[in-house]
């Protein structure tokens, strides 16, 4: 793996064709279909392969890289039917891999969008309410109105939504506005009424109904306090055929969005049966542009356990991966993650929310591990990461599995002891990437000392831990170049720098966003670098991220995205 193909004869062997099949006579070149399907030349190729870090050109056959080298050599392999792409000096990197994302287009297509899903953009409360009112006019009384992508620190008014704001939209519809972080929602009075929640209702275990200084409900609910609202009110009604088509359209739409930013593979904590069916329909129609490791929970997870289906089942396009993130604590962006230190300025001291007991976590982890399904827990704060590691260590101690690579999604706030335990266990953290740019307006809630230990890519790499890139979209934009800039500079859109000691180099950030993502899913043998034999997934960039101002990486244009040797996006 990784060695340069030096001759046409060597290329033929790698491509899997015999000499007779190619119709060769002596040193003659292959005719017709034996030639590569595609060559790319005049490129600045970052292979992310340490055996051959750079190149000018490469060849693709049957959806895989078959040769990597210089312009003259690779151009010499082309036949009459070979597609030729002159990169014109553009930079080519392996396709970006997002190791934690909620890869569904439903919210962006069908909910009331009250924030920008992909970029930094400030909204006004008036604009949010106007969009909700428009939906209310089109919706029968009693049916839920859902708003999505709300971000409480991206509001020009400088204050969060309130229950009274949403009451001004409608008193006949229950209204739910979901924070893009996914752990808190804002509700109107109608929603609280239907749920039977009053100012005197106690907080449920693992959740909270937020109250003002007078004890009145503010409209905000966090974590498991949201569950009851999904049991009341009416949802919009659709026929089975309509539901199927909506899910298919959403999946196709989101695939287009991913490749627009250069993402060719995702490890998706979407988890719903309908989403898996939709992905298969999109693929059958030839509209799936990215590869999916589908992470499961609920009925799908139970079905895998019952029927003995293990992680890895599937093919190079759709594969059953680890579990969907099993929540251990709350949210980094919504300030509910479970920490050993209180949030700055909280009174009484607020240490965040653990949503599950250690005993319950231990039991879930061991059951899933014994079923041969890769573990994946959502743990942000140091208390939650410690609890997750305890459960992992216990399960692997009871039933050792070599190189199991259990995932810790987010793994945000660490310390030296946690890093030691992660390394010893061979666990794979997937910290936030775009947050370092997108969410710096929230880091003041944590303070400089804590932020020096958050999204700790430098600490992980220095310890020999191959941390992967996890955007966590919806909560954060998934744009890989935004994530790379954030990892490299630790400077946000507002000019604030937090956790500078965790900076990594551009080359390290690209490896985190490619090869490390493949390694996180046991796929490093087939993707993550531009290496002969691997899947031909790559991205062509207008500029070299290593040569531009690091604070301008986010602005580099994606010229072309290719998955399996097929161009799926041109900018």
XYZ file of C-alpha atoms in Angstrom:
571
model
C 0.000 0.000 0.000
C 1.237 3.456 -0.827
C 4.094 2.488 -3.162
C 4.335 4.199 -6.512
C 3.329 2.186 -9.565
C 6.414 2.389 -11.727
C 5.364 0.741 -14.945
C 2.430 0.114 -17.251
C 2.793 -3.604 -16.543
C 2.610 -2.880 -12.798
C -0.506 -0.750 -13.386
C -2.151 -3.629 -15.237
C -1.440 -6.013 -12.380
C -2.835 -3.557 -9.825
C -5.942 -3.013 -11.931
C -6.608 -6.752 -11.821
C -6.310 -7.626 -15.539
C -4.355 -10.453 -17.104
C -2.079 -9.874 -20.081
C -4.209 -11.935 -22.418
C -7.367 -10.186 -21.362
C -5.789 -6.852 -22.236
C -4.714 -7.974 -25.665
C -1.106 -6.931 -25.112
C 1.741 -7.871 -27.363
C 5.096 -7.398 -25.661
C 5.365 -3.857 -24.426
C 2.210 -2.529 -26.081
C -0.324 -0.568 -24.014
C -3.798 -1.840 -23.157
C -6.596 -1.152 -25.597
C -10.149 -0.002 -24.946
C -11.583 -0.584 -21.519
C -8.278 -1.723 -20.045
C -7.114 1.872 -19.775
C -7.948 3.885 -16.637
C -11.390 5.438 -16.535
C -10.022 8.749 -15.292
C -6.723 10.537 -14.902
C -6.122 13.790 -13.035
C -2.916 15.695 -13.785
C -1.235 19.074 -13.222
C -2.423 18.876 -9.615
C -0.905 19.587 -6.225
C -1.888 16.262 -4.682
C -1.869 15.849 -0.904
C -2.154 12.089 -0.678
C -2.183 11.832 3.161
C -0.137 8.689 2.531
C 3.197 8.869 4.424
C 4.818 6.532 1.898
C 4.170 9.036 -0.883
C 3.001 12.361 0.599
C 2.745 14.310 -2.653
C 2.184 13.811 -6.359
C 1.233 15.599 -9.550
C -1.264 13.125 -10.950
C -3.188 9.896 -10.432
C -5.295 7.363 -12.301
C -8.651 5.791 -11.414
C -10.131 2.491 -12.584
C -13.406 0.918 -11.458
C -13.884 3.517 -8.751
C -10.458 3.087 -7.157
C -7.081 4.767 -7.362
C -4.726 2.562 -9.369
C -1.689 4.780 -9.901
C -0.235 7.891 -8.247
C 2.793 9.726 -9.574
C 4.104 12.338 -11.991
C 2.286 13.998 -14.889
C 4.082 12.256 -17.745
C 3.807 8.820 -16.209
C 0.094 9.018 -15.411
C -0.818 10.664 -18.717
C 0.937 7.797 -20.466
C -1.619 5.351 -19.038
C -4.610 7.079 -20.674
C -6.513 5.411 -23.482
C -9.057 6.719 -25.999
C -11.929 6.406 -23.525
C -10.132 7.830 -20.497
C -11.595 10.980 -18.969
C -8.822 13.542 -18.509
C -9.019 16.285 -15.887
C -6.380 18.990 -16.047
C -6.350 20.358 -12.502
C -4.521 23.486 -13.597
C -2.435 23.547 -10.436
C -5.365 23.080 -8.066
C -4.844 21.225 -4.800
C -6.352 17.751 -4.457
C -6.937 16.062 -1.101
C -8.748 12.859 -0.118
C -12.490 13.187 0.314
C -13.343 14.622 3.714
C -14.775 12.216 6.284
C -17.129 13.415 9.017
C -16.884 10.983 11.934
C -19.978 12.317 13.684
C -22.895 13.959 11.940
C -26.677 13.775 11.916
C -26.923 13.433 8.153
C -30.586 14.147 7.586
C -32.104 16.850 5.432
C -35.562 16.753 7.041
C -35.174 19.804 9.281
C -33.706 22.005 6.554
C -36.445 21.045 4.081
C -39.573 20.737 6.210
C -39.246 22.630 9.511
C -39.317 26.403 9.943
C -35.648 27.320 9.535
C -34.846 30.039 12.086
C -31.054 30.010 11.725
C -28.469 29.334 9.019
C -27.648 25.597 8.943
C -24.318 26.035 7.168
C -22.733 29.395 7.989
C -22.446 32.051 10.713
C -25.492 34.301 10.392
C -27.314 36.397 12.970
C -31.102 36.488 13.120
C -33.537 38.797 14.874
C -36.266 37.520 17.148
C -38.765 39.395 14.971
C -37.615 37.446 11.912
C -37.863 34.164 13.799
C -41.395 34.962 14.958
C -42.472 36.088 11.492
C -41.351 32.774 9.986
C -43.220 30.841 12.649
C -46.365 32.954 12.098
C -46.316 32.174 8.403
C -46.252 28.460 9.159
C -49.050 28.902 11.718
C -51.266 30.405 9.017
C -50.830 27.218 6.972
C -51.270 24.770 9.871
C -54.499 23.499 11.477
C -54.979 24.393 15.177
C -53.546 21.836 17.576
C -50.824 20.693 15.159
C -47.205 21.227 16.147
C -45.159 24.005 14.564
C -41.470 23.126 14.652
C -38.630 25.596 14.282
C -35.087 24.375 13.661
C -31.492 25.660 13.774
C -32.144 28.255 16.473
C -28.899 29.455 18.054
C -29.278 31.538 21.204
C -25.949 33.349 20.719
C -26.629 34.167 17.059
C -29.519 36.559 17.793
C -29.080 40.290 17.163
C -31.425 41.143 20.044
C -28.883 39.875 22.554
C -31.425 37.790 24.440
C -32.930 34.308 24.064
C -36.429 33.454 22.948
C -39.108 33.343 25.657
C -42.382 31.550 26.169
C -44.119 34.922 25.737
C -42.415 35.460 22.359
C -43.827 32.175 21.112
C -47.245 32.914 22.628
C -47.369 35.967 20.362
C -47.156 33.605 17.357
C -50.073 31.404 18.364
C -52.094 30.279 21.357
C -53.839 27.591 19.282
C -50.785 25.649 18.105
C -48.125 24.007 20.250
C -44.799 25.509 19.175
C -41.359 23.963 19.606
C -38.187 25.769 18.552
C -35.202 23.444 18.726
C -31.765 24.754 19.535
C -29.434 23.573 16.818
C -27.416 21.881 19.567
C -30.230 19.331 19.868
C -30.512 19.213 23.649
C -32.776 22.140 24.472
C -36.045 23.469 23.055
C -38.231 26.506 23.583
C -42.001 26.028 23.886
C -45.058 28.251 24.030
C -47.718 28.134 26.729
C -49.961 25.888 24.615
C -47.257 23.237 24.527
C -46.799 23.369 28.311
C -50.562 23.189 28.764
C -50.856 20.074 26.596
C -47.948 18.471 28.441
C -49.428 19.304 31.828
C -46.323 21.201 32.893
C -46.723 24.109 35.345
C -44.376 26.212 37.421
C -44.791 23.643 40.220
C -43.851 20.598 38.111
C -40.586 19.084 39.366
C -37.728 18.540 36.947
C -37.564 14.977 35.626
C -34.410 12.882 36.162
C -31.808 13.949 33.595
C -33.727 17.048 32.507
C -34.774 20.562 33.471
C -37.640 23.021 32.934
C -35.984 26.419 33.170
C -37.563 29.087 35.355
C -36.991 32.798 35.872
C -36.271 34.540 39.180
C -39.978 34.465 40.028
C -40.227 30.744 39.409
C -42.168 31.109 36.154
C -41.432 28.835 33.198
C -39.213 30.622 30.660
C -40.181 28.269 27.825
C -36.841 26.466 27.729
C -36.510 22.744 28.502
C -33.354 20.657 28.438
C -32.401 17.030 27.895
C -34.986 14.483 29.080
C -37.426 17.216 30.035
C -38.234 17.411 26.315
C -39.543 13.866 26.088
C -43.052 14.537 27.366
C -43.716 17.118 24.640
C -43.323 14.433 21.963
C -46.273 12.552 23.486
C -48.814 15.371 23.197
C -50.364 17.472 20.437
C -50.850 16.484 16.829
C -48.167 15.959 14.224
C -48.752 16.812 10.548
C -50.401 13.850 8.836
C -49.030 12.189 5.714
C -49.845 8.984 3.867
C -47.221 6.218 3.894
C -46.321 7.100 0.318
C -45.921 10.776 1.204
C -43.731 9.925 4.176
C -41.532 7.736 2.003
C -41.149 10.422 -0.645
C -40.418 13.144 1.926
C -37.693 11.012 3.485
C -36.222 10.184 0.067
C -36.218 13.841 -1.007
C -34.589 14.899 2.256
C -31.832 12.295 1.910
C -31.122 13.273 -1.696
C -31.078 16.961 -0.776
C -28.620 16.434 2.038
C -26.308 14.320 -0.087
C -26.048 17.261 -2.488
C -25.198 19.605 0.383
C -22.462 17.364 1.747
C -20.533 17.031 -1.499
C -20.868 20.765 -2.131
C -18.485 21.161 0.805
C -16.254 18.205 -0.127
C -17.634 15.596 2.290
C -17.563 12.128 0.687
C -18.105 9.897 3.745
C -20.069 10.282 6.957
C -20.603 8.315 10.139
C -24.200 9.293 10.648
C -26.040 9.153 13.960
C -29.370 9.483 12.174
C -30.550 6.164 13.597
C -34.107 6.073 12.223
C -35.449 3.187 10.134
C -37.069 5.583 7.641
C -33.713 7.250 7.046
C -32.055 3.934 6.233
C -34.852 3.048 3.815
C -34.562 6.486 2.224
C -30.805 6.129 1.742
C -31.343 2.852 -0.083
C -33.967 4.462 -2.334
C -31.666 7.377 -3.124
C -28.853 4.995 -3.931
C -31.083 2.894 -6.189
C -31.992 6.062 -8.082
C -28.314 6.950 -8.566
C -28.627 10.050 -6.383
C -26.415 9.049 -3.445
C -23.282 11.142 -3.731
C -21.598 10.254 -0.432
C -20.839 7.093 1.537
C -22.628 6.349 4.796
C -21.724 4.428 7.902
C -25.202 4.280 9.430
C -25.171 4.387 13.231
C -28.210 2.812 14.846
C -30.350 2.987 17.977
C -33.831 2.014 19.098
C -35.623 -0.644 17.051
C -32.785 -0.880 14.538
C -30.247 -1.576 17.264
C -32.551 -4.124 18.868
C -33.019 -5.778 15.479
C -29.252 -6.073 15.017
C -28.837 -7.605 18.453
C -31.747 -10.029 17.983
C -30.603 -11.194 14.557
C -26.871 -11.321 15.222
C -25.976 -8.524 12.799
C -22.677 -6.917 13.727
C -21.077 -3.584 12.901
C -19.589 -3.512 9.414
C -22.459 -5.239 7.626
C -23.063 -3.620 4.235
C -20.843 -2.375 1.432
C -18.680 0.588 0.494
C -21.710 2.887 0.065
C -24.021 2.026 2.965
C -22.685 0.138 5.960
C -24.024 -0.463 9.483
C -21.521 1.141 11.818
C -21.303 1.765 15.538
C -24.336 2.602 17.609
C -25.784 6.065 17.314
C -24.353 8.253 20.052
C -25.710 7.016 23.392
C -26.174 10.152 25.493
C -24.317 10.280 28.799
C -24.526 14.022 29.410
C -25.762 17.241 27.907
C -24.546 19.736 25.336
C -21.385 21.803 24.993
C -23.028 24.556 22.966
C -26.150 24.663 25.143
C -24.149 24.629 28.395
C -25.561 21.426 29.865
C -22.501 19.132 29.625
C -21.498 17.479 32.910
C -18.309 18.980 34.334
C -16.332 18.690 37.541
C -16.123 22.485 37.640
C -19.130 24.840 37.634
C -20.055 27.052 34.719
C -18.558 30.523 34.985
C -20.886 32.886 36.853
C -23.476 30.221 37.701
C -25.267 30.767 41.009
C -26.025 28.352 42.511
C -23.090 26.479 40.933
C -24.168 24.618 37.806
C -22.194 21.483 36.934
C -24.308 20.388 33.961
C -26.458 17.308 33.517
C -25.621 13.607 33.574
C -28.566 11.936 31.880
C -27.872 8.357 32.966
C -26.636 6.531 36.059
C -23.370 4.607 35.964
C -25.185 1.307 36.509
C -27.555 1.925 33.586
C -24.654 2.973 31.364
C -22.614 -0.087 32.337
C -25.501 -2.395 31.471
C -26.171 -0.781 28.074
C -22.490 -0.784 27.097
C -21.922 -4.420 28.043
C -25.033 -5.634 26.218
C -24.111 -3.841 22.998
C -20.458 -4.877 23.214
C -21.347 -8.556 23.691
C -23.532 -8.344 20.577
C -20.509 -7.395 18.444
C -21.721 -3.844 17.808
C -19.222 -1.010 18.141
C -19.719 1.232 21.123
C -20.392 4.923 20.689
C -21.290 7.226 23.568
C -21.971 10.954 23.573
C -19.823 12.438 26.358
C -18.882 16.117 26.494
C -17.850 16.998 30.036
C -15.049 15.356 32.005
C -17.544 13.694 34.374
C -19.363 12.107 31.431
C -16.141 11.028 29.693
C -14.953 9.386 32.917
C -18.264 7.528 33.275
C -18.074 6.382 29.642
C -14.524 5.101 30.026
C -15.496 3.246 33.190
C -18.284 1.469 31.295
C -16.008 0.722 28.313
C -13.190 -0.598 30.525
C -15.642 -2.809 32.392
C -17.151 -4.282 29.185
C -13.810 -4.882 27.474
C -12.443 -6.397 30.672
C -15.338 -8.855 30.777
C -15.107 -9.657 27.058
C -11.812 -8.554 25.474
C -11.908 -7.678 21.777
C -8.670 -6.686 20.068
C -8.630 -3.311 18.327
C -12.320 -2.624 18.965
C -11.905 1.195 18.717
C -14.938 2.249 20.792
C -15.976 5.796 19.946
C -16.383 8.716 22.302
C -18.432 11.231 20.395
C -17.463 14.841 21.226
C -15.050 13.945 24.077
C -14.871 17.678 24.644
C -13.332 18.434 28.045
C -10.395 16.219 28.968
C -7.532 16.040 31.435
C -4.285 14.081 31.597
C -5.848 11.087 33.338
C -8.708 10.839 30.835
C -6.230 11.013 27.943
C -4.212 8.209 29.540
C -7.321 6.028 29.852
C -8.442 6.782 26.271
C -5.009 5.811 24.958
C -4.868 2.621 27.019
C -8.316 1.558 25.842
C -7.733 2.378 22.172
C -10.863 4.529 22.159
C -11.418 7.032 19.356
C -12.516 10.565 20.246
C -14.435 12.566 17.663
C -14.308 16.172 18.937
C -16.099 19.134 17.422
C -14.300 20.792 14.519
C -16.321 23.770 13.263
C -17.103 24.832 16.846
C -13.679 26.464 17.236
C -14.747 28.946 14.553
C -18.533 28.929 14.824
C -19.156 28.846 18.581
C -16.538 31.116 20.146
C -19.394 33.348 21.332
C -20.268 30.569 23.811
C -16.829 29.835 25.223
C -17.029 32.631 27.792
C -19.508 30.465 29.697
C -16.591 28.093 30.320
C -13.614 30.413 30.722
C -10.020 30.220 29.507
C -8.869 27.480 31.894
C -11.540 25.002 30.814
C -11.265 25.914 27.143
C -7.562 25.039 27.210
C -8.704 21.446 27.685
C -11.632 21.394 25.245
C -11.636 20.044 21.675
C -8.141 18.894 22.599
C -6.794 17.813 19.227
C -3.202 18.770 20.111
C -3.298 16.787 23.335
C -4.779 13.768 21.584
C -2.238 13.767 18.751
C 0.676 14.251 21.143
C -0.546 11.216 23.091
C -0.720 9.132 19.902
C -4.519 9.105 19.823
C -5.900 9.424 16.248
C -8.777 11.779 17.022
C -11.260 12.127 14.164
C -13.264 15.119 12.945
C -16.891 15.252 14.082
C -18.886 18.303 13.026
C -22.022 17.144 14.901
C -24.263 18.854 12.348
C -27.075 19.973 13.193
C -25.353 21.511 16.239
C -22.475 22.854 14.156
C -21.944 23.503 10.449
C -20.304 20.520 8.761
C -18.074 22.497 6.342
C -14.666 20.743 6.608
C -12.706 23.866 5.692
C -14.405 25.775 8.519
C -13.400 22.939 10.826
C -9.822 22.868 9.550
C -9.455 26.631 10.027
C -10.848 26.312 13.542
C -8.449 23.505 14.461
C -5.468 25.385 13.031
C -6.170 28.874 14.432
C -8.602 28.331 17.344
C -9.907 31.771 16.387
C -13.610 32.317 15.885
C -15.727 34.419 13.565
C -15.701 37.165 16.221
C -11.909 37.356 16.414
C -11.698 35.654 19.812
C -9.073 32.951 20.356
C -9.776 30.161 22.848
C -7.618 27.160 23.703
C -4.642 28.172 21.569
C -2.560 25.378 23.119
C -4.746 22.884 21.208
C -3.829 24.197 17.747
C -2.692 21.723 15.118
C -0.930 22.208 11.792
C -2.797 22.344 8.489
C -1.368 18.960 7.502
C -2.513 17.474 10.810
C -5.982 18.989 10.431
C -6.369 17.500 6.964
C -5.263 14.083 8.212
C -7.748 14.361 11.106
C -10.453 15.143 8.529
C -9.552 12.262 6.193
C -7.416 9.292 7.287
C -8.297 9.542 10.972
C -11.986 9.494 10.085
C -11.461 6.297 8.119
C -9.488 4.763 10.994
C -12.282 5.633 13.421
C -14.558 3.312 11.431
C -12.064 0.513 10.656
C -11.946 1.707 7.034
C -8.364 2.963 6.729
C -7.581 0.153 4.269
C -10.128 1.445 1.747
C -10.337 5.228 2.218
C -8.752 8.255 3.844
C -5.791 8.727 1.501
C -4.993 8.880 -2.191
C -3.329 5.494 -2.389
C -3.467 2.799 -5.090
C -6.179 0.310 -4.232
C -8.313 2.694 -2.195
C -11.682 4.135 -3.142
C -11.297 7.091 -5.504
C -12.872 9.759 -3.290
C -11.206 13.157 -3.576
C -11.754 16.905 -3.471
C -10.225 19.554 -5.702
C -9.598 22.922 -4.019
C -8.919 26.260 -5.686
C -6.085 27.057 -3.269
C -3.606 25.160 -1.123
C -4.714 25.286 2.547
C -1.068 25.131 3.591
C -0.130 28.242 1.603
C -3.025 30.617 2.222
C -3.430 32.768 5.315
C -4.727 30.273 7.938
C -7.543 32.681 8.728
C -8.752 32.429 5.128
C -8.926 28.642 4.785
C -12.695 28.789 5.197
C -12.911 30.825 1.978
C -11.146 28.301 -0.253
C -13.499 27.249 -3.035
C -14.356 23.599 -3.586
C -13.927 23.144 -7.329
C -14.877 19.499 -7.632
C -15.901 16.581 -5.426
C -15.454 13.035 -6.719
C -16.802 9.881 -5.083
C -15.788 6.516 -6.477
C -14.246 8.157 -9.525
C -17.506 9.962 -10.406
C -17.790 13.753 -10.241
C -20.663 14.474 -7.865
C -20.156 18.235 -7.542
C -18.546 20.979 -9.617
C -18.249 24.502 -8.236
